[in-house]
N, CA and C of each residue as an Amber inpcrd file, in Angstrom:
protein
   342
 -10.1000000 -17.4400000   7.9400000 -10.9250000 -16.4670000   7.2490000
 -12.0260000 -17.1910000   6.4670000 -13.2410000 -16.7200000   6.6230000
 -14.3720000 -17.3170000   5.9280000 -14.4880000 -16.7190000   4.5360000
 -14.7260000 -17.5640000   3.5740000 -14.9660000 -17.0940000   2.2120000
 -16.4070000 -17.3860000   1.8080000 -17.0270000 -16.4180000   1.1720000
 -18.3660000 -16.5580000   0.6160000 -18.2770000 -16.2850000  -0.8820000
 -18.7740000 -17.1980000  -1.6830000 -18.6840000 -17.0540000  -3.1310000
 -20.0960000 -17.0500000  -3.7170000 -20.4400000 -15.9170000  -4.3100000
 -21.7540000 -15.7730000  -4.9340000 -21.6920000 -16.1560000  -6.4080000
 -22.8260000 -16.5810000  -6.9320000 -22.9440000 -16.8780000  -8.3520000
 -24.4110000 -16.7390000  -8.7600000 -24.6370000 -16.7350000 -10.0780000
 -26.0020000 -16.7060000 -10.5850000 -26.4520000 -15.3720000 -11.1400000
 -25.6230000 -14.3490000 -11.0110000 -25.9840000 -13.0630000 -11.5650000
 -25.9350000 -13.0790000 -13.0770000 -26.4480000 -12.0100000 -13.6820000
 -26.4370000 -11.9140000 -15.1350000 -27.3860000 -10.8460000 -15.6060000
 -27.6470000 -10.8670000 -16.8930000 -28.5630000  -9.9080000 -17.5010000
 -29.9020000 -10.5970000 -17.7430000 -30.9630000  -9.9450000 -17.3150000
 -32.2990000 -10.5180000 -17.4690000 -33.2650000  -9.4120000 -17.8620000
 -34.2580000  -9.7660000 -18.6340000 -35.2540000  -8.7760000 -19.0270000
 -36.2160000  -8.5050000 -17.8780000 -36.7500000  -7.3060000 -17.8770000
 -37.7480000  -6.9440000 -16.8650000 -38.8820000  -7.9700000 -16.8820000
 -39.2870000  -8.3740000 -15.7030000 -40.3120000  -9.3990000 -15.5740000
 -39.7520000 -10.8080000 -15.4550000 -38.4550000 -10.9500000 -15.6800000
 -37.8280000 -12.2630000 -15.6370000 -37.4040000 -12.6790000 -14.2430000
 -36.6990000 -13.8070000 -14.1870000 -36.2960000 -14.3870000 -12.9100000
 -34.8170000 -14.7600000 -12.9310000 -34.2300000 -14.7870000 -11.7520000
 -32.8600000 -15.2620000 -11.5600000 -32.7820000 -15.9380000 -10.2020000
 -31.8470000 -16.8630000 -10.0910000 -31.5850000 -17.5080000  -8.8040000
 -30.1210000 -17.3200000  -8.4530000 -29.8840000 -16.6510000  -7.3540000
 -28.5310000 -16.4360000  -6.8660000 -28.1610000 -17.5070000  -5.8520000
 -26.8820000 -17.8480000  -5.8500000 -26.3670000 -18.8290000  -4.8900000
 -25.1550000 -18.2530000  -4.1830000 -24.9520000 -18.7130000  -2.9680000
 -23.7810000 -18.3060000  -2.1890000 -23.2980000 -19.5350000  -1.4250000
 -22.0220000 -19.8690000  -1.6280000 -21.4320000 -21.0140000  -0.9410000
 -20.3940000 -20.5140000   0.0520000 -20.4600000 -21.0420000   1.2600000
 -19.5220000 -20.6580000   2.3110000 -18.4130000 -21.6910000   2.4480000
 -17.2560000 -21.2350000   2.9550000 -16.1050000 -22.1240000   3.1270000
 -16.1470000 -22.8580000   4.4660000 -17.1320000 -22.5560000   5.3120000
 -17.2850000 -23.2450000   6.5850000 -18.7750000 -23.4680000   6.8540000
 -19.0580000 -24.1710000   7.9150000 -20.4300000 -24.4700000   8.2680000
 -21.2440000 -23.2000000   8.4860000 -22.5060000 -23.2490000   8.0540000
 -23.4030000 -22.1050000   8.2630000 -24.4850000 -22.4410000   9.2830000
 -24.3550000 -23.5910000   9.9380000 -25.4230000 -24.0950000  10.7980000
 -25.9290000 -23.0710000  11.8080000 -25.0340000 -22.3690000  12.4600000
 -25.4310000 -21.4710000  13.5490000 -25.4860000 -20.0080000  13.1190000
 -25.3820000 -19.7800000  11.8300000 -25.2570000 -18.4210000  11.3290000
 -26.5070000 -17.9660000  10.5790000 -26.7780000 -16.6690000  10.6410000
 -27.7900000 -16.0760000   9.7720000 -27.1280000 -15.7440000   8.4380000
 -27.8500000 -15.9870000   7.3780000 -27.3280000 -15.7430000   6.0380000
 -28.2380000 -14.7420000   5.3400000 -27.6190000 -13.7710000   4.6590000
 -28.4310000 -12.7310000   4.0510000 -27.9270000 -12.2940000   2.7000000
 -28.7730000 -11.5180000   2.0400000 -28.4400000 -10.9180000   0.7460000
 -28.6650000  -9.4110000   0.8240000 -27.7320000  -8.6740000   0.2360000
 -27.7980000  -7.2210000   0.1660000 -27.5430000  -6.7930000  -1.2730000
 -28.1020000  -5.6590000  -1.6470000 -27.8890000  -5.1070000  -2.9870000
 -27.2160000  -3.7480000  -2.9010000 -26.2510000  -3.5590000  -3.7760000
 -25.6080000  -2.2490000  -3.8910000 -25.8690000  -1.7290000  -5.2910000
 -26.5730000  -0.6060000  -5.3650000 -26.8720000   0.0040000  -6.6490000
 -25.7750000   0.9520000  -7.0760000 -26.1520000   2.0600000  -7.6900000
 -25.1670000   3.0040000  -8.2200000 -24.4240000   3.7300000  -7.1110000
 -24.9710000   3.8260000  -5.9250000 -24.2760000   4.4500000  -4.8130000
 -23.4390000   3.4400000  -4.0640000 -22.9470000   3.8180000  -2.9120000
 -22.0990000   2.9270000  -2.1190000 -22.8370000   2.2900000  -0.9510000
 -24.1420000   2.4740000  -0.9000000 -24.9100000   1.9380000   0.2140000
 -25.4000000   0.5400000  -0.1220000 -25.2260000  -0.3680000   0.7950000
 -25.7330000  -1.7310000   0.6170000 -27.1150000  -1.8250000   1.2500000
 -28.0530000  -2.1560000   0.4210000 -29.4590000  -2.2180000   0.8290000
 -29.7960000  -3.6370000   1.2550000 -30.4210000  -3.7700000   2.4150000
 -30.8670000  -5.0880000   2.8660000 -31.9430000  -5.6160000   1.9310000
 -31.7950000  -6.8790000   1.5450000 -32.7820000  -7.5350000   0.6980000
 -33.5120000  -8.6280000   1.4750000 -32.7520000  -9.5580000   2.0300000
 -33.3790000 -10.6820000   2.7230000 -32.3550000 -11.3570000   3.6310000
 -32.8790000 -12.0130000   4.6620000 -32.0250000 -12.7730000   5.5610000
 -32.8020000 -13.9870000   6.0460000 -32.0580000 -15.0710000   6.2990000
 -32.6750000 -16.2720000   6.8500000 -31.8610000 -16.6980000   8.0610000
 -32.5470000 -16.9090000   9.1590000 -31.8610000 -17.2410000  10.4010000
 -31.4290000 -18.7020000  10.4120000 -30.6720000 -19.0520000  11.4480000
 -30.2490000 -20.4450000  11.6000000 -31.4570000 -21.3530000  11.8230000
 -32.5440000 -20.7700000  12.3030000 -33.7830000 -21.5350000  12.4950000
 -34.6740000 -21.4800000  11.2580000 -34.1290000 -20.9930000  10.1660000
 -34.7820000 -20.8760000   8.8510000 -35.9540000 -19.9130000   8.8260000
 -35.9400000 -18.9430000   9.7040000 -36.9620000 -17.8930000   9.6650000
 -36.5060000 -16.8090000   8.6980000 -37.2920000 -16.5400000   7.6530000
 -36.8900000 -15.5200000   6.6920000 -37.3840000 -14.1230000   7.0730000
 -36.6550000 -13.1490000   6.5630000 -37.0350000 -11.7550000   6.7380000
 -36.7100000 -11.0370000   5.4360000 -37.6330000 -10.1980000   4.9540000
 -37.4690000  -9.5550000   3.6590000 -37.6470000  -8.0520000   3.7530000
 -36.9750000  -7.3430000   2.8670000 -37.2790000  -5.9290000   2.6680000
 -38.6740000  -5.8330000   2.0640000 -39.3800000  -4.7820000   2.4160000
 -40.7690000  -4.6520000   1.9670000 -40.9050000  -4.7100000   0.4540000
 -39.9620000  -4.1310000  -0.2550000 -40.1610000  -4.0250000  -1.7070000
 -39.8790000  -5.3260000  -2.4480000 -39.3830000  -6.3450000  -1.7500000
 -39.1200000  -7.6200000  -2.4400000 -39.9220000  -8.7710000  -1.8570000
 -40.6270000  -8.5670000  -0.7590000 -41.1890000  -9.6930000  -0.0240000
 -42.1790000 -10.5200000  -0.8170000 -42.8080000  -9.9610000  -1.8030000
 -43.7620000 -10.7340000  -2.6050000 -43.1380000 -11.3090000  -3.8680000
 -41.8220000 -11.0280000  -4.0670000 -41.1860000 -11.4430000  -5.3210000
 -39.9720000 -12.3440000  -5.1120000 -39.2990000 -12.1860000  -3.9870000
 -38.0550000 -12.9200000  -3.7400000 -38.2650000 -13.9590000  -2.6450000
 -37.5070000 -15.0580000  -2.7490000 -37.5440000 -16.1020000  -1.7280000
 -36.1240000 -16.4970000  -1.3560000 -35.8230000 -16.4330000  -0.0710000
 -34.5140000 -16.8480000   0.4110000 -34.6290000 -18.2370000   1.0230000
 -33.5950000 -19.0430000   0.8050000 -33.5800000 -20.3950000   1.3660000
 -32.1350000 -20.7720000   1.6750000 -31.9760000 -21.8350000   2.4380000
 -30.6370000 -22.2730000   2.8110000 -30.5640000 -23.7870000   2.8050000
 -29.3530000 -24.2700000   2.5640000 -29.0700000 -25.7040000   2.5990000
 -27.8100000 -25.8750000   3.4290000 -27.9880000 -26.2690000   4.6830000
 -26.8230000 -26.3420000   5.5660000 -25.8510000 -27.4270000   5.1400000
 -26.3540000 -28.5030000   4.5680000 -25.4680000 -29.5800000   4.1140000
 -24.5340000 -29.0960000   3.0180000 -25.0220000 -28.1870000   2.2020000
 -24.2050000 -27.6360000   1.1120000 -23.5540000 -26.3160000   1.4990000
 -23.7530000 -25.8850000   2.7420000 -23.1840000 -24.6180000   3.2180000
 -23.5780000 -23.4710000   2.2920000 -24.8230000 -23.4650000   1.8930000
 -25.2570000 -22.5270000   0.8540000 -26.5370000 -21.7990000   1.2270000
 -26.6670000 -20.6200000   0.6460000 -27.9000000 -19.8390000   0.7440000
 -28.2690000 -19.4000000  -0.6630000 -29.5680000 -19.3030000  -0.9120000
 -30.0500000 -18.9990000  -2.2430000 -31.0360000 -17.8270000  -2.1890000
 -31.1390000 -17.1420000  -3.3170000 -32.1380000 -16.0820000  -3.4400000
 -32.8300000 -16.2580000  -4.7860000 -34.0650000 -16.6890000  -4.7440000
 -34.8700000 -16.8050000  -5.9550000 -35.5840000 -15.4790000  -6.1740000
 -35.3090000 -14.8670000  -7.3180000 -35.8570000 -13.5460000  -7.6220000
 -36.7960000 -13.6500000  -8.8170000 -37.9920000 -13.1520000  -8.6810000
 -38.9690000 -13.1620000  -9.7610000 -39.4990000 -11.7500000  -9.9970000
 -40.1740000 -11.5730000 -11.1260000 -40.7620000 -10.2700000 -11.4930000
 -39.7520000  -9.1450000 -11.3310000 -38.5670000  -9.3750000 -11.8600000
 -37.4870000  -8.3990000 -11.6960000 -37.7900000  -7.1060000 -12.4390000
 -37.3580000  -5.9940000 -11.8600000 -37.5050000  -4.6910000 -12.4980000
 -36.1980000  -3.9190000 -12.4110000 -36.1680000  -2.7590000 -13.0200000
 -34.9280000  -1.9820000 -13.1190000 -34.3570000  -1.6460000 -11.7440000
 -35.2100000  -1.4680000 -10.7640000 -34.7360000  -1.1270000  -9.4150000
 -33.9960000  -2.2800000  -8.7500000 -34.0900000  -3.4660000  -9.3120000
 -33.3830000  -4.6160000  -8.7630000 -31.9590000  -4.7200000  -9.2930000
 -31.6050000  -3.8900000 -10.2520000 -30.2530000  -3.8970000 -10.7990000
 -29.2390000  -3.5310000  -9.7310000 -28.1200000  -4.2300000  -9.7220000
 -27.0620000  -3.9200000  -8.7720000 -26.1830000  -5.1280000  -8.5160000
 -25.2320000  -4.9400000  -7.6440000 -24.3810000  -6.0360000  -7.2090000
 -24.9850000  -6.6280000  -5.9350000 -25.1680000  -7.9260000  -5.9490000
 -25.7800000  -8.6180000  -4.8210000 -24.6940000  -9.3080000  -4.0100000
 -24.6840000  -8.9960000  -2.7280000 -23.6860000  -9.5250000  -1.8170000
 -24.3230000 -10.5030000  -0.8370000 -23.6020000 -11.5610000  -0.5860000
 -23.9920000 -12.5340000   0.4260000 -23.3180000 -12.1420000   1.7430000
 -24.0350000 -12.3090000   2.8280000 -23.4870000 -11.9900000   4.1370000
 -23.7600000 -13.1290000   5.1100000 -22.7430000 -13.5040000   5.8710000
 -22.8650000 -14.4690000   6.9530000 -22.7270000 -13.7050000   8.2570000
 -23.6850000 -13.8720000   9.1370000 -23.6980000 -13.0770000  10.3690000
 -23.9200000 -13.9760000  11.5750000 -23.0880000 -13.7400000  12.6030000
 -23.2470000 -14.4630000  13.8570000 -22.8560000 -13.5610000  15.0030000
 -22.8730000 -14.0500000  16.2240000 -22.5120000 -13.2220000  17.3770000
 -21.1090000 -12.6520000  17.2410000 -21.0040000 -11.3610000  17.0390000
 -19.7130000 -10.7000000  16.9510000 -18.9670000 -10.9190000  15.6540000
 -19.6160000 -11.5470000  14.6830000 -18.9210000 -11.8000000  13.4210000
 -19.8090000 -11.4280000  12.2350000 -19.1660000 -11.0530000  11.1520000
 -19.8620000 -10.7080000   9.9230000 -18.8890000 -10.8820000   8.7720000
 -19.3100000 -11.6280000   7.7690000 -18.4720000 -11.8550000   6.5950000
 -19.2730000 -11.5360000   5.3440000 -18.5590000 -11.0520000   4.3350000
 -19.1880000 -10.6740000   3.0770000 -18.5050000 -11.3720000   1.9170000
 -19.2920000 -11.6650000   0.8850000 -18.7280000 -12.1490000  -0.3470000
 -18.3280000 -10.9860000  -1.2390000 -17.8460000 -11.3190000  -2.4280000
 -17.3840000 -10.3010000  -3.3750000 -18.5170000  -9.7480000  -4.2300000
 -19.6390000 -10.4350000  -4.2660000 -20.8070000  -9.9560000  -4.9930000
 -20.9600000 -10.5580000  -6.3690000 -22.1860000 -10.5170000  -6.8510000
 -22.5090000 -10.9520000  -8.2060000 -23.4450000  -9.9170000  -8.8160000
 -23.1860000  -9.5520000 -10.0640000 -23.9030000  -8.4550000 -10.6990000
 -25.1970000  -8.9400000 -11.3500000 -26.2710000  -8.2390000 -11.0480000
 -27.5700000  -8.4810000 -11.6680000 -27.9670000  -7.2270000 -12.4420000
 -28.2450000  -7.4020000 -13.7030000 -28.6690000  -6.2810000 -14.5370000
 -30.0370000  -6.6040000 -15.1380000 -31.0050000  -5.7570000 -14.8570000
 -32.3560000  -5.9500000 -15.3900000 -32.5570000  -4.9450000 -16.5150000
 -32.7750000  -5.4590000 -17.7080000 -32.9340000  -4.6010000 -18.8770000
 -34.4140000  -4.4310000 -19.2100000 -34.7360000  -3.2400000 -19.6910000
 -36.1470000  -2.9520000 -20.0170000 -36.4200000  -3.1720000 -21.4880000
């Protein structure tokens, strides 16, 4: 069983920045790694994903503010978030995705205060 452990969440003022990290228990070399946000509802919203070839993809509302990156040696993926606003509040989940497989972390809470 693959484990994904997120960290870096917290409380930040509107306009501030946070950097989220996710460490995997196995190699991520051939896997796409992504971040999703769950707000007050039960729907997980796509935020960003980076392929094994390091091609990033972003949701429209974050593409000018967030940056996703990966470090295969550290089995990690990161999400640098800037210009945070109230709509960014939620639990952020890391996802590892490959052919026929998908794993999720437990999430890390981000709260943006006004």
